[in-house]
């Protein structure tokens, strides 16, 4: 089962591609959380929120509990600039020592660069975002 952490932008269609792979980031989320805390920025999972669409996908993928869907709080949305500062700090730390996450450091760095592009476009347009998780 592959876990993916992906970006959701508020609204129907932000007018740009928001696709990011997010598999390497999901695999190394614990190490990235420790790195973020050491750098003094918010860990990426602090930007997580489950919306109804994400929860419906989880249920279709055989994860989650249908009863929770009825009690799901409204999705939380975050300023793109806040996520961007975390992603930029993590990217900088990995560029300084790409292999601190082992052999997949370059893959994590590539995904952080994808996150950075999407979050910069999100910030430029004044939109909000959150992270979602998919298990496939």
Tab-separated table of C-alpha atoms in Angstrom:
chain	number	residue	atom	x	y	z
A	1	UNK	CA	0.000	0.000	0.000
A	2	UNK	CA	1.495	3.338	-1.079
A	3	UNK	CA	0.833	6.430	0.997
A	4	UNK	CA	0.845	9.819	-0.711
A	5	UNK	CA	0.751	13.281	0.864
A	6	UNK	CA	-0.723	15.731	-1.619
A	7	UNK	CA	-1.761	19.371	-1.758
A	8	UNK	CA	-5.403	20.463	-1.923
A	9	UNK	CA	-6.062	24.092	-2.873
A	10	UNK	CA	-9.260	25.788	-1.749
A	11	UNK	CA	-11.898	26.214	-4.437
A	12	UNK	CA	-12.956	24.239	-7.485
A	13	UNK	CA	-10.077	24.961	-9.879
A	14	UNK	CA	-7.161	27.206	-8.960
A	15	UNK	CA	-6.162	27.555	-12.634
A	16	UNK	CA	-2.841	25.706	-12.377
A	17	UNK	CA	-1.606	22.158	-11.894
A	18	UNK	CA	-1.500	21.245	-8.195
A	19	UNK	CA	-0.333	17.636	-8.690
A	20	UNK	CA	2.626	16.570	-6.552
A	21	UNK	CA	3.782	12.990	-6.138
A	22	UNK	CA	4.235	13.062	-2.344
A	23	UNK	CA	5.167	9.389	-1.878
A	24	UNK	CA	8.741	9.962	-0.705
A	25	UNK	CA	7.607	12.776	1.600
A	26	UNK	CA	4.971	10.458	3.102
A	27	UNK	CA	7.570	7.702	3.666
A	28	UNK	CA	9.962	10.105	5.384
A	29	UNK	CA	7.352	12.221	7.182
A	30	UNK	CA	8.713	11.327	10.625
A	31	UNK	CA	12.269	12.324	9.702
A	32	UNK	CA	10.980	15.488	8.011
A	33	UNK	CA	8.979	16.349	11.142
A	34	UNK	CA	12.118	16.072	13.303
A	35	UNK	CA	14.067	18.139	10.777
A	36	UNK	CA	11.350	20.823	10.682
A	37	UNK	CA	11.324	21.044	14.490
A	38	UNK	CA	15.142	21.341	14.509
A	39	UNK	CA	14.855	24.130	11.923
A	40	UNK	CA	12.166	25.913	13.949
A	41	UNK	CA	9.423	25.613	11.305
A	42	UNK	CA	6.043	23.868	11.339
A	43	UNK	CA	6.148	20.189	10.363
A	44	UNK	CA	4.232	19.440	7.173
A	45	UNK	CA	1.640	17.287	8.969
A	46	UNK	CA	0.508	20.385	10.878
A	47	UNK	CA	-0.992	21.488	7.554
A	48	UNK	CA	-3.077	18.310	7.249
A	49	UNK	CA	-6.851	18.467	7.048
A	50	UNK	CA	-9.382	15.944	5.831
A	51	UNK	CA	-12.189	17.275	3.711
A	52	UNK	CA	-15.249	15.340	2.602
A	53	UNK	CA	-13.710	14.431	-0.772
A	54	UNK	CA	-10.525	13.115	0.854
A	55	UNK	CA	-12.501	11.069	3.368
A	56	UNK	CA	-14.723	9.666	0.611
A	57	UNK	CA	-11.584	8.570	-1.273
A	58	UNK	CA	-10.245	6.900	1.867
A	59	UNK	CA	-13.480	4.987	2.291
A	60	UNK	CA	-13.395	3.894	-1.355
A	61	UNK	CA	-9.810	2.713	-0.824
A	62	UNK	CA	-10.941	0.593	2.126
A	63	UNK	CA	-9.565	2.834	4.875
A	64	UNK	CA	-11.392	5.003	7.353
A	65	UNK	CA	-14.753	4.705	9.033
A	66	UNK	CA	-17.985	5.721	7.280
A	67	UNK	CA	-19.469	6.894	10.602
A	68	UNK	CA	-16.689	9.475	10.901
A	69	UNK	CA	-17.729	11.062	7.616
A	70	UNK	CA	-20.919	12.332	9.252
A	71	UNK	CA	-18.976	13.909	12.134
A	72	UNK	CA	-16.148	15.309	10.037
A	73	UNK	CA	-15.248	18.863	11.050
A	74	UNK	CA	-15.047	21.444	8.287
A	75	UNK	CA	-11.722	21.352	6.457
A	76	UNK	CA	-8.990	23.552	7.836
A	77	UNK	CA	-7.298	25.872	5.348
A	78	UNK	CA	-3.863	27.395	5.759
A	79	UNK	CA	-2.053	30.364	4.287
A	80	UNK	CA	0.217	29.237	1.457
A	81	UNK	CA	3.009	31.459	2.798
A	82	UNK	CA	3.073	29.440	6.048
A	83	UNK	CA	3.498	26.146	4.213
A	84	UNK	CA	6.009	27.725	1.878
A	85	UNK	CA	8.293	28.763	4.751
A	86	UNK	CA	8.359	25.170	6.047
A	87	UNK	CA	8.978	23.693	2.592
A	88	UNK	CA	11.758	26.191	1.798
A	89	UNK	CA	13.505	25.498	5.115
A	90	UNK	CA	13.291	21.725	4.594
A	91	UNK	CA	14.503	22.053	1.001
A	92	UNK	CA	17.470	24.154	2.102
A	93	UNK	CA	18.454	21.645	4.777
A	94	UNK	CA	18.274	18.764	2.293
A	95	UNK	CA	20.257	20.690	-0.315
A	96	UNK	CA	22.980	21.168	2.324
A	97	UNK	CA	23.043	17.427	3.115
A	98	UNK	CA	20.958	15.515	0.588
A	99	UNK	CA	21.662	12.109	2.095
A	100	UNK	CA	20.631	12.844	5.675
A	101	UNK	CA	17.455	10.911	4.820
A	102	UNK	CA	19.435	8.076	3.278
A	103	UNK	CA	19.370	7.058	-0.359
A	104	UNK	CA	15.932	8.597	-0.951
A	105	UNK	CA	17.075	12.100	-0.019
A	106	UNK	CA	17.100	13.177	-3.692
A	107	UNK	CA	13.514	11.904	-4.198
A	108	UNK	CA	12.313	13.791	-1.104
A	109	UNK	CA	14.116	16.918	-2.323
A	110	UNK	CA	12.445	16.628	-5.748
A	111	UNK	CA	9.016	16.405	-4.115
A	112	UNK	CA	9.751	19.376	-1.838
A	113	UNK	CA	10.611	21.369	-4.966
A	114	UNK	CA	7.228	20.347	-6.464
A	115	UNK	CA	5.481	21.446	-3.241
A	116	UNK	CA	7.358	24.744	-3.372
A	117	UNK	CA	6.200	25.500	-6.941
A	118	UNK	CA	2.558	24.734	-6.115
A	119	UNK	CA	2.597	26.672	-2.848
A	120	UNK	CA	4.262	29.676	-4.508
A	121	UNK	CA	1.515	29.753	-7.162
A	122	UNK	CA	-1.066	29.363	-4.383
A	123	UNK	CA	0.461	32.271	-2.437
A	124	UNK	CA	0.698	34.452	-5.577
A	125	UNK	CA	-3.053	34.027	-6.088
A	126	UNK	CA	-3.953	34.584	-2.425
A	127	UNK	CA	-5.442	31.095	-2.080
A	128	UNK	CA	-5.358	28.748	0.904
A	129	UNK	CA	-4.379	25.084	1.042
A	130	UNK	CA	-3.988	21.974	3.161
A	131	UNK	CA	-2.315	18.584	2.923
A	132	UNK	CA	-4.338	15.436	2.400
A	133	UNK	CA	-3.265	11.796	2.555
A	134	UNK	CA	-4.118	8.934	0.235
A	135	UNK	CA	-3.533	5.228	0.862
A	136	UNK	CA	-3.479	3.148	-2.316
